[in-house]
Amino acid sequence: AAWLASRAAILPPNRLAASRADIRRRFPVAFECDDRWAAGLGAQPDVDDDGEWRVELAPAQTAVRLFTSGSTGTPRMIPKSVGNLLDEARTLRAGFDWPAAPVAATVPAQHLYGLTFSLLLPWVLGVPWVDATPLYPQDIADLVAASGAGTLISVPVQYRALLQERPGFGHLHCVSAAAVLDADTARRWRRQQGRDILEIYGSTETGVVGHRRQLEDSAWHAFDPVDLSVSGDGLLQVDSPFVSDAWNGSFCSADRVELLDARRFRLFGRADSIVKIGGKRVSLAAIEHTLAACEGVTDAAVLAVANDGLVRDKVIWAAIAVEDRARFPLAALRRRLRSELDGIEVPKRLLLLDRLPRTASGKLPREALERLFRDPEQARV
């Protein structure tokens, strides 16, 4: 309705009152679609008219104003045009063999991943989307069964949790984004479900950039309209019709990559995930992947924290989610970390948690991670 009225929809980064108040201060908001408004939709009279109607929208029209996840700082507002969004959805439609069945998602549509894959993609595919975003594994399994979904849109931490439930998802086309799917989860999913998870790489600024099924090829493959290059700092430069018009179709990401050829690349993580400790370069992402691959660990996140030591100017703190805190094999974890990581990479502080405070889109804001270590109630080991 907003697009037909030549208006942009503003999608808040979260449901916090402070975030909504900030949007009201920054933009002349004409109407707010809140919970009270949504509750009244079911009371609207049925429309008996059949047939089809054609929607005509200007590609350059600003369609939405989204916010980044804020995982590395304050969420930033990113405008997207109608052309950005629909070109992306049509490219996804053409790129894969999608089931002719409903699309279910565990990610909200307020962020670009959820908006593109759980709403716009079903729209251009001509299939229904499931109007629910379950969080817990059993709820996800129940929703898939009840809806007859053929596609599941989710994030790595949800797929790791689903492995414990052993759902019968062998028929599902499963898509993962928002973070890199660790190799252990990819292997276990194939072994348990008999098919691979399709991974998507992209960002709010760029839209989708690449895809892979890592057990077939660990490299990422660029989508057809996307042109790639590497900046002088080794960062990925994306030229694409999906890039927000705010950057005129070209955006330099914060991710370090190696181009294998014009269409394939290896992803090494964010530039800010590399820190120097005692003069040595340390990859925080690699430490997280090592932790996540340990037995009993379902999720992991690490920080590099300033230290007053003579040699180590920083130390690693880690928070891990585990299946059973009371019976978790902590000694075995420490032995494995000492055998697989350098001494400066082994976490000096470790939190055992039932789950990490990720957002609904699978992101873990740094502020939320730091807050865990300030909370005296958390179990430190």
Short mmCIF file of C-alpha atoms in Angstrom, two decimals, residues 46-356:
data_model
loop_
_atom_site.label_atom_id
_atom_site.label_comp_id
_atom_site.label_asym_id
_atom_site.label_seq_id
_atom_site.Cartn_x
_atom_site.Cartn_y
_atom_site.Cartn_z
CA ASP A 46 -13.79 -10.74 3.00
CA VAL A 47 -13.42 -9.63 -0.59
CA ASP A 48 -15.40 -11.81 -2.98
CA ASP A 49 -14.03 -10.34 -6.20
CA ASP A 50 -11.89 -12.77 -8.17
CA GLY A 51 -9.29 -12.04 -10.80
CA GLU A 52 -5.87 -10.46 -11.07
CA TRP A 53 -4.71 -6.87 -10.87
CA ARG A 54 -1.49 -5.40 -12.17
CA VAL A 55 0.85 -3.47 -9.87
CA GLU A 56 3.03 -0.88 -11.59
CA LEU A 57 5.89 0.60 -9.57
CA ALA A 58 8.74 2.89 -10.61
CA PRO A 59 12.07 1.05 -10.18
CA ALA A 60 13.82 4.16 -8.83
CA GLN A 61 11.18 4.75 -6.16
CA THR A 62 12.45 4.36 -2.59
CA ALA A 63 10.66 1.28 -1.31
CA VAL A 64 11.99 0.76 2.21
CA ARG A 65 14.38 2.22 4.71
CA LEU A 66 16.03 -0.64 6.57
CA PHE A 67 18.55 -0.70 9.36
CA THR A 68 21.71 -2.74 9.63
CA SER A 69 21.84 -5.27 12.45
CA GLY A 70 24.11 -3.18 14.67
CA SER A 71 26.32 -6.20 15.34
CA THR A 72 29.41 -3.98 15.08
CA GLY A 73 27.92 -0.75 16.41
CA THR A 74 24.87 1.50 16.07
CA PRO A 75 22.39 0.32 13.39
CA ARG A 76 22.65 2.39 10.19
CA MET A 77 19.69 3.30 8.01
CA ILE A 78 19.92 1.99 4.43
CA PRO A 79 17.43 3.03 1.72
CA LYS A 80 16.42 0.47 -0.91
CA SER A 81 14.58 1.16 -4.14
CA VAL A 82 11.85 -0.93 -5.73
CA GLY A 83 14.38 -1.93 -8.38
CA ASN A 84 16.95 -3.03 -5.77
CA LEU A 85 14.45 -5.33 -4.09
CA LEU A 86 12.60 -6.81 -7.05
CA ASP A 87 15.71 -7.34 -9.19
CA GLU A 88 17.20 -9.25 -6.27
CA ALA A 89 14.11 -11.40 -5.79
CA ARG A 90 13.91 -12.20 -9.51
CA THR A 91 17.59 -13.14 -9.62
CA LEU A 92 17.04 -15.55 -6.74
CA ARG A 93 14.01 -17.01 -8.51
CA ALA A 94 16.08 -17.71 -11.61
CA GLY A 95 19.12 -19.03 -9.78
CA PHE A 96 17.73 -22.12 -8.06
CA ASP A 97 15.09 -24.83 -8.42
CA TRP A 98 12.62 -23.72 -5.75
CA PRO A 99 9.84 -26.07 -4.56
CA ALA A 100 6.29 -25.15 -5.55
CA ALA A 101 5.29 -25.03 -1.88
CA PRO A 102 5.05 -22.44 0.93
CA VAL A 103 8.14 -20.67 2.26
CA ALA A 104 8.66 -20.76 6.04
CA ALA A 105 11.16 -18.51 7.82
CA THR A 106 12.60 -18.10 11.30
CA VAL A 107 13.92 -14.60 10.52
CA PRO A 108 11.82 -11.42 10.67
CA ALA A 109 11.02 -9.36 7.59
CA GLN A 110 12.25 -6.14 9.20
CA HIS A 111 15.80 -6.97 8.06
CA LEU A 112 16.81 -7.44 4.43
CA TYR A 113 17.43 -11.20 4.63
CA GLY A 114 13.93 -11.84 5.96
CA LEU A 115 12.29 -9.28 3.69
CA THR A 116 13.89 -10.68 0.54
CA PHE A 117 13.61 -14.40 1.23
CA SER A 118 10.42 -14.71 3.28
CA LEU A 119 8.23 -12.12 1.49
CA LEU A 120 9.56 -10.93 -1.87
CA LEU A 121 10.91 -14.28 -3.07
CA PRO A 122 7.59 -16.12 -2.45
CA TRP A 123 5.83 -13.20 -4.15
CA VAL A 124 7.81 -13.54 -7.39
CA LEU A 125 7.70 -17.36 -7.17
CA GLY A 126 3.93 -17.28 -6.84
CA VAL A 127 3.90 -19.44 -3.70
CA PRO A 128 2.50 -18.67 -0.22
CA TRP A 129 4.64 -17.57 2.68
CA VAL A 130 3.96 -18.76 6.22
CA ASP A 131 2.88 -15.92 8.52
CA ALA A 132 4.90 -16.97 11.58
CA THR A 133 8.54 -16.78 12.71
CA PRO A 134 9.14 -19.60 15.21
CA LEU A 135 12.25 -19.51 17.39
CA TYR A 136 12.60 -22.91 19.05
CA PRO A 137 13.49 -26.11 17.16
CA GLN A 138 10.31 -28.02 17.97
CA ASP A 139 8.18 -25.02 17.00
CA ILE A 140 10.04 -24.79 13.68
CA ALA A 141 9.50 -28.49 13.00
CA ASP A 142 5.80 -28.21 13.91
CA LEU A 143 5.33 -25.19 11.63
CA VAL A 144 7.00 -26.89 8.67
CA ALA A 145 4.83 -29.96 9.13
CA ALA A 146 1.58 -28.00 9.58
CA SER A 147 2.16 -25.62 6.66
CA GLY A 148 3.53 -28.09 4.13
CA ALA A 149 6.48 -25.77 3.58
CA GLY A 150 8.97 -26.68 0.87
CA THR A 151 11.58 -24.05 1.75
CA LEU A 152 13.02 -23.01 5.11
CA ILE A 153 14.77 -19.66 5.55
CA SER A 154 16.90 -19.60 8.70
CA VAL A 155 20.32 -18.90 10.25
CA PRO A 156 23.24 -21.13 11.30
CA VAL A 157 22.45 -21.16 15.01
CA GLN A 158 18.94 -22.44 14.25
CA TYR A 159 20.24 -25.24 12.02
CA ARG A 160 22.66 -26.31 14.76
CA ALA A 161 19.77 -26.41 17.24
CA LEU A 162 17.56 -28.34 14.81
CA LEU A 163 20.17 -31.10 14.57
CA GLN A 164 19.37 -31.98 18.19
CA GLU A 165 15.68 -32.45 17.31
CA ARG A 166 16.46 -34.63 14.27
CA PRO A 167 13.49 -33.32 12.23
CA GLY A 168 12.49 -35.01 9.00
CA PHE A 169 13.59 -32.14 6.75
CA GLY A 170 15.00 -34.19 3.89
CA HIS A 171 12.37 -32.74 1.56
CA LEU A 172 13.13 -29.12 2.47
CA HIS A 173 15.13 -26.63 0.45
CA CYS A 174 17.06 -25.04 3.35
CA VAL A 175 18.66 -21.60 3.09
CA SER A 176 21.08 -20.04 5.57
CA ALA A 177 22.50 -16.51 5.86
CA ALA A 178 23.39 -13.75 8.38
CA ALA A 179 26.54 -15.66 9.42
CA VAL A 180 28.83 -18.29 7.94
CA LEU A 181 27.59 -21.85 8.42
CA ASP A 182 30.33 -23.81 10.19
CA ALA A 183 31.67 -26.90 8.45
CA ASP A 184 30.66 -29.26 11.25
CA THR A 185 26.99 -28.22 11.03
CA ALA A 186 27.09 -28.51 7.23
CA ARG A 187 28.48 -32.06 7.44
CA ARG A 188 26.08 -33.18 10.17
CA TRP A 189 23.09 -31.73 8.30
CA ARG A 190 23.99 -33.63 5.14
CA ARG A 191 24.50 -36.84 7.12
CA GLN A 192 21.23 -36.47 9.05
CA GLN A 193 18.94 -34.92 6.42
CA GLY A 194 20.47 -36.21 3.19
CA ARG A 195 20.89 -32.83 1.48
CA ASP A 196 22.98 -29.67 1.76
CA ILE A 197 22.08 -26.25 3.11
CA LEU A 198 22.28 -23.42 0.57
CA GLU A 199 24.33 -20.56 2.02
CA ILE A 200 23.83 -16.96 0.94
CA TYR A 201 26.38 -14.19 1.45
CA GLY A 202 25.40 -10.53 1.36
CA SER A 203 24.63 -7.48 3.46
CA THR A 204 21.99 -4.82 3.94
CA GLU A 205 24.03 -2.41 1.81
CA THR A 206 24.74 -4.83 -1.06
CA GLY A 207 21.86 -7.27 -1.10
CA VAL A 208 22.83 -10.82 -2.06
CA VAL A 209 26.39 -11.19 -3.37
CA GLY A 210 27.21 -14.89 -3.54
CA HIS A 211 26.09 -18.40 -2.71
CA ARG A 212 27.57 -21.83 -2.07
CA ARG A 213 26.97 -25.36 -0.88
CA GLN A 214 30.24 -25.70 0.97
CA LEU A 215 30.52 -29.49 0.88
CA GLU A 216 30.47 -29.30 -2.92
CA ASP A 217 32.71 -26.22 -3.21
CA SER A 218 34.01 -24.14 -0.31
CA ALA A 219 34.33 -21.07 -2.56
CA TRP A 220 31.50 -18.58 -2.96
CA HIS A 221 29.91 -18.05 -6.39
CA ALA A 222 28.77 -14.55 -7.33
CA PHE A 223 25.20 -14.06 -8.52
CA ASP A 224 24.96 -13.26 -12.24
CA PRO A 225 24.39 -9.46 -12.09
CA VAL A 226 27.10 -8.96 -9.43
CA ASP A 227 30.60 -7.78 -10.39
CA LEU A 228 33.41 -8.23 -7.87
CA SER A 229 36.82 -6.67 -7.31
CA VAL A 230 39.21 -6.29 -4.40
CA SER A 231 40.24 -2.95 -2.92
CA GLY A 232 43.83 -2.06 -2.11
CA ASP A 233 43.13 -3.11 1.47
CA GLY A 234 41.98 -6.57 0.39
CA LEU A 235 38.29 -5.78 0.94
CA LEU A 236 35.47 -6.90 -1.32
CA GLN A 237 34.13 -4.27 -3.72
CA VAL A 238 30.62 -5.04 -4.97
CA ASP A 239 29.06 -3.51 -8.11
CA SER A 240 25.48 -4.68 -8.39
CA PRO A 241 21.91 -3.57 -9.19
CA PHE A 242 21.06 -4.69 -5.65
CA VAL A 243 23.38 -2.16 -3.99
CA SER A 244 21.51 0.70 -2.39
CA ASP A 245 21.25 3.81 -4.56
CA ALA A 246 22.93 5.67 -1.70
CA TRP A 247 26.22 4.23 -3.07
CA ASN A 248 25.31 4.50 -6.78
CA GLY A 249 25.43 0.74 -7.22
CA SER A 250 28.97 0.25 -5.88
CA PHE A 251 29.91 -0.58 -2.29
CA CYS A 252 33.17 -1.52 -0.57
CA SER A 253 32.43 -4.03 2.18
CA ALA A 254 34.37 -4.62 5.40
CA ASP A 255 35.00 -8.26 4.45
CA ARG A 256 38.40 -9.60 3.43
CA VAL A 257 38.35 -11.87 0.38
CA GLU A 258 40.48 -13.59 -2.24
CA LEU A 259 39.18 -13.63 -5.81
CA LEU A 260 39.74 -17.04 -7.41
CA ASP A 261 38.37 -15.87 -10.75
CA ALA A 262 35.79 -13.37 -11.98
CA ARG A 263 32.88 -15.30 -10.39
CA ARG A 264 34.36 -17.18 -7.40
CA PHE A 265 35.89 -15.95 -4.17
CA ARG A 266 36.98 -17.05 -0.73
CA LEU A 267 35.70 -15.16 2.28
CA PHE A 268 38.01 -14.57 5.24
CA GLY A 269 35.68 -12.60 7.50
CA ARG A 270 35.43 -8.98 8.50
CA ALA A 271 38.54 -6.86 8.57
CA ASP A 272 37.73 -5.93 12.16
CA SER A 273 37.70 -9.63 13.11
CA ILE A 274 41.50 -9.61 12.75
CA VAL A 275 43.26 -8.18 15.80
CA LYS A 276 46.88 -7.99 16.86
CA ILE A 277 47.86 -9.54 20.19
CA GLY A 278 51.48 -9.17 21.19
CA GLY A 279 52.28 -8.18 17.60
CA LYS A 280 50.65 -11.31 16.11
CA ARG A 281 47.57 -11.27 13.89
CA VAL A 282 44.71 -13.26 15.43
CA SER A 283 41.42 -14.16 13.70
CA LEU A 284 38.47 -13.91 16.07
CA ALA A 285 36.31 -15.67 13.48
CA ALA A 286 38.69 -18.65 13.41
CA ILE A 287 38.54 -18.94 17.20
CA GLU A 288 34.74 -18.87 17.07
CA HIS A 289 34.71 -21.62 14.43
CA THR A 290 37.05 -23.75 16.56
CA LEU A 291 34.79 -23.34 19.59
CA ALA A 292 31.61 -24.04 17.61
CA ALA A 293 33.09 -27.30 16.30
CA CYS A 294 33.71 -28.65 19.82
CA GLU A 295 31.45 -31.39 21.18
CA GLY A 296 28.42 -30.07 23.05
CA VAL A 297 28.83 -26.46 21.84
CA THR A 298 25.86 -25.05 19.93
CA ASP A 299 27.04 -21.44 19.50
CA ALA A 300 30.12 -19.33 20.22
CA ALA A 301 31.30 -15.72 20.21
CA VAL A 302 34.58 -14.12 21.25
CA LEU A 303 35.97 -10.69 22.10
CA ALA A 304 39.49 -9.28 22.17
CA VAL A 305 39.75 -7.23 25.36
CA ALA A 306 42.49 -4.78 26.39
CA ASN A 307 44.98 -6.23 28.88
CA ASP A 308 47.72 -4.66 31.04
CA GLY A 309 50.16 -7.55 30.53
CA LEU A 310 53.75 -6.87 29.49
CA VAL A 311 53.54 -9.13 26.44
CA ARG A 312 49.84 -9.52 25.67
CA ASP A 313 48.14 -6.18 25.14
CA LYS A 314 44.84 -8.01 24.58
CA VAL A 315 43.29 -11.27 25.75
CA ILE A 316 40.45 -13.37 24.36
CA TRP A 317 37.15 -13.74 26.16
CA ALA A 318 34.64 -16.31 24.88
CA ALA A 319 30.96 -17.02 25.46
CA ILE A 320 29.61 -20.40 24.38
CA ALA A 321 26.14 -21.90 24.36
CA VAL A 322 26.11 -25.56 25.35
CA GLU A 323 23.56 -28.35 25.34
CA ASP A 324 23.88 -29.19 29.05
CA ARG A 325 25.86 -26.88 31.32
CA ALA A 326 25.85 -29.33 34.24
CA ARG A 327 27.42 -32.15 32.21
CA PHE A 328 29.47 -30.15 29.75
CA PRO A 329 33.00 -31.66 29.31
CA LEU A 330 34.91 -28.49 30.15
CA ALA A 331 38.26 -30.22 30.66
CA ALA A 332 38.00 -31.83 27.23
CA LEU A 333 37.18 -28.45 25.70
CA ARG A 334 40.24 -26.84 27.26
CA ARG A 335 42.48 -29.66 26.02
CA ARG A 336 41.14 -29.32 22.49
CA LEU A 337 41.59 -25.55 22.48
CA ARG A 338 45.18 -25.84 23.68
CA SER A 339 45.90 -28.38 20.93
CA GLU A 340 44.25 -26.42 18.09
CA LEU A 341 44.93 -22.79 19.02
CA ASP A 342 48.06 -20.80 19.73
CA GLY A 343 48.55 -19.82 23.35
CA ILE A 344 47.47 -16.21 22.80
CA GLU A 345 44.29 -17.44 21.07
CA VAL A 346 43.08 -19.62 23.96
CA PRO A 347 40.29 -17.75 25.82
CA LYS A 348 41.27 -16.41 29.23
CA ARG A 349 37.64 -16.02 30.28
CA LEU A 350 34.87 -18.38 29.29
CA LEU A 351 31.12 -18.15 29.85
CA LEU A 352 28.91 -21.24 29.66
CA LEU A 353 25.37 -20.30 28.65
CA ASP A 354 22.20 -21.98 27.53
CA ARG A 355 22.05 -19.62 24.54
CA LEU A 356 23.67 -16.44 23.28
#
